Amino acid sequence: MKLLARLALSAAIPLFVSEAAFAGGLAGAPAPFDKGGVKIALISYISAGDFFQAYQAGAEAQAKSLDIDLRVFPGRQDAAEQREQVLQAINLGVSAIVIDHGLPESLGDVAQQALDKGIKVVAFDVNLNNPKIPQVEQSDHELAQLALDQAVKDNGKSFKAGYAYVAGFAPLDRRNEVWDKFRSENSGIVEKARFGVVNDTTATSTADQAKAVLSANPDISVVFAPYDEFARGVKLAASDLGIAKKLKIYSADVSTADIQEIIEDGSPWVATVATNPAVVGAVSVRAAALQVAGEDVPHQITVKPALLTQESLRAAGVKTIEDLAQKVPAFSTSDAATASWIPDRLF
């Protein structure tokens, strides 16, 4: 895996520093934010893909508004490297660490090392099973339920389904709990195949698997793909196989690229359920800032999602995330993890 070589390379790459760092602090904020330049690290497991890029952009925007010196460590889908990055952040003397996705078994002990040194830790979509670490999530149960309710509304309670899922990732595992319960309550809905992969080419790798699944199971009419990169892969497979007109895809998460694929003529991707990833990134940084300021933060921090159907997006003329934020105001802000001194309208 040439881990040492990659670690050496990553150490040589300058880390992102918020443009507002050291600008003199935030008027009316509690210490240490009244002075500015508070160091916070954002350590991701995955950086590729529109969702994660938007999440990072939201985190950076919130950091800038708070005069935070934000150090961003790029994710490369490498558990050992992410673990090493947490240790690097500890050595940098940051005040807080935001851990974005990852594998709990490789992060639990290093996250505890950070806590032992007085560093605050926030986790987004990775369950570190630590009462001292607030968990930011997108209400994954609600995301999955809204998508599946729409699938029933469109297709009835009897259909053959494909299901894209990879175990071991907290948001996907939570969405899977809803899928399992949904199937147990709807005996007419049959899971014909389960597939999926998470790597640095998730969409194309999933497309390869989806082609095999859809070719072997021509009676599949619905695919539940509760991650937009999965949905993109299934859509690509359906297009390549020439079966887009006989398939309906229901997903979670959204980006401008997703919207373009959903609203295009003949698209089988008919609905997704999502929060604004930029808002989730901002909430993650706010949770870290509140802890550094000594304020109480709930253990579970939830950003509520919205159902976005192909029909509703077309009718509203939504073509980009910016359109979505303007035409669905709840999509562009959240009252989770905030305080009077924290700017929360960033987009």
Coordinates of C-alpha atoms in Angstrom, one line a residue, residues 178-336:
V178 CA -34.6 1.3 7.9
W179 CA -34.3 -0.8 4.7
D180 CA -34.4 -4.0 6.8
K181 CA -37.4 -2.9 8.7
F182 CA -39.1 -1.7 5.6
R183 CA -38.7 -5.1 3.9
S184 CA -40.0 -6.9 7.0
E185 CA -43.1 -4.8 7.0
N186 CA -43.7 -5.1 3.2
S187 CA -43.6 -8.8 2.2
G188 CA -44.4 -7.9 -1.5
I189 CA -41.1 -6.0 -1.8
V190 CA -38.3 -8.5 -2.6
E191 CA -34.6 -7.7 -2.5
K192 CA -33.2 -9.6 -5.6
A193 CA -29.6 -8.4 -5.2
R194 CA -27.3 -6.4 -3.0
F195 CA -24.2 -4.7 -4.3
G196 CA -22.0 -1.7 -3.9
V197 CA -18.4 -0.5 -3.3
V198 CA -16.9 2.5 -1.6
N199 CA -13.5 3.6 -3.0
D200 CA -12.0 6.6 -4.9
T201 CA -14.1 5.6 -8.0
T202 CA -17.3 4.6 -6.2
A203 CA -19.7 5.6 -9.0
T204 CA -17.9 3.7 -11.8
S205 CA -17.1 0.7 -9.6
T206 CA -20.7 0.5 -8.5
A207 CA -21.8 0.8 -12.2
D208 CA -19.8 -2.3 -13.1
Q209 CA -21.5 -4.2 -10.3
A210 CA -24.9 -2.8 -11.2
K211 CA -24.6 -3.9 -14.8
A212 CA -24.0 -7.5 -13.7
V213 CA -26.9 -7.4 -11.2
L214 CA -29.4 -5.8 -13.6
S215 CA -28.4 -8.1 -16.4
A216 CA -28.9 -11.2 -14.2
N217 CA -32.1 -9.8 -12.7
P218 CA -34.2 -8.2 -15.5
D219 CA -37.3 -8.1 -13.2
I220 CA -35.7 -5.5 -10.9
S221 CA -37.8 -2.3 -11.4
V222 CA -36.6 -0.3 -8.3
V223 CA -33.1 0.3 -6.9
F224 CA -32.6 1.8 -3.5
A225 CA -29.2 3.4 -3.6
P226 CA -28.9 5.5 -0.3
Y227 CA -25.7 7.3 -1.3
D228 CA -25.6 9.5 -4.4
E229 CA -22.4 8.0 -5.7
F230 CA -24.2 4.6 -5.7
A231 CA -27.2 6.2 -7.5
R232 CA -24.9 7.7 -10.1
G233 CA -23.3 4.3 -10.7
V234 CA -26.7 2.6 -11.1
K235 CA -27.9 5.3 -13.5
L236 CA -24.8 4.8 -15.6
A237 CA -25.4 1.1 -15.7
A238 CA -29.0 1.4 -16.6
S239 CA -28.1 3.8 -19.5
D240 CA -25.4 1.5 -20.8
L241 CA -27.8 -1.4 -20.7
G242 CA -30.6 0.6 -22.3
I243 CA -33.1 -0.1 -19.5
A244 CA -33.4 3.4 -18.0
K245 CA -37.1 3.6 -18.9
K246 CA -38.0 0.5 -16.9
L247 CA -36.0 1.4 -13.8
K248 CA -36.5 3.8 -10.9
I249 CA -33.7 4.9 -8.6
Y250 CA -34.2 6.3 -5.1
S251 CA -31.3 7.7 -3.3
A252 CA -29.9 9.9 -0.5
D253 CA -27.7 13.0 -0.7
V254 CA -27.6 15.7 -3.4
S255 CA -25.2 17.9 -5.3
T256 CA -25.4 20.1 -8.4
A257 CA -24.1 17.2 -10.5
D258 CA -26.8 14.9 -9.0
I259 CA -29.5 17.5 -9.8
Q260 CA -28.4 17.6 -13.4
E261 CA -28.6 13.8 -13.6
I262 CA -32.0 13.7 -11.9
I263 CA -33.7 16.3 -14.1
E264 CA -32.4 15.2 -17.5
D265 CA -34.8 13.7 -19.9
G266 CA -35.3 10.0 -19.5
S267 CA -33.4 9.8 -16.2
P268 CA -34.3 6.8 -14.0
W269 CA -33.1 8.7 -10.9
V270 CA -36.5 9.9 -9.7
A271 CA -36.0 11.0 -6.1
T272 CA -33.4 11.7 -3.5
V273 CA -33.5 12.8 0.1
A274 CA -30.9 15.1 1.4
T275 CA -29.5 17.7 3.6
N276 CA -27.3 20.5 2.3
P277 CA -23.8 19.0 2.8
A278 CA -22.4 22.5 3.1
V279 CA -24.8 23.2 6.0
V280 CA -23.7 19.9 7.6
G281 CA -20.1 20.9 7.3
A282 CA -20.9 24.3 9.0
V283 CA -22.8 22.5 11.8
S284 CA -19.8 20.3 12.4
V285 CA -17.5 23.3 12.8
R286 CA -20.0 25.0 15.0
A287 CA -20.2 22.0 17.3
A288 CA -16.4 22.0 17.7
A289 CA -16.4 25.8 18.3
L290 CA -19.1 25.6 21.0
Q291 CA -17.1 22.9 22.8
V292 CA -13.9 25.0 22.7
A293 CA -15.8 27.9 24.1
G294 CA -16.9 25.8 27.0
E295 CA -20.6 25.6 26.0
D296 CA -22.8 22.6 26.2
V297 CA -23.3 20.5 23.0
P298 CA -25.8 17.7 22.8
H299 CA -24.3 14.2 22.1
Q300 CA -26.5 13.7 19.1
I301 CA -26.7 16.7 16.6
T302 CA -29.1 16.1 13.8
V303 CA -29.6 18.1 10.5
K304 CA -33.0 17.3 9.1
P305 CA -33.4 16.3 5.4
A306 CA -35.8 17.2 2.6
L307 CA -37.4 15.0 -0.1
L308 CA -36.5 16.1 -3.6
T309 CA -38.3 14.4 -6.4
Q310 CA -37.5 14.6 -10.1
E311 CA -41.0 16.1 -10.7
S312 CA -40.6 18.8 -8.0
L313 CA -37.1 19.8 -9.1
R314 CA -38.3 20.2 -12.7
A315 CA -41.4 22.1 -11.7
A316 CA -39.4 24.6 -9.6
G317 CA -36.7 25.1 -12.2
V318 CA -34.0 23.8 -9.9
K319 CA -30.8 23.1 -11.7
T320 CA -28.1 23.7 -9.1
I321 CA -27.6 23.5 -5.3
E322 CA -27.7 27.3 -5.3
D323 CA -31.2 27.2 -6.9
L324 CA -32.2 24.6 -4.3
A325 CA -31.0 26.8 -1.4
Q326 CA -32.9 29.8 -2.8
K327 CA -36.1 28.0 -3.5
V328 CA -36.1 25.7 -0.5
P329 CA -34.9 28.1 2.4
A330 CA -34.8 25.2 4.9
F331 CA -32.1 23.7 2.8
S332 CA -29.7 26.5 3.3
T333 CA -29.5 26.8 7.1
S334 CA -29.9 24.8 10.3
D335 CA -30.5 25.7 13.9
A336 CA -28.4 22.8 15.1

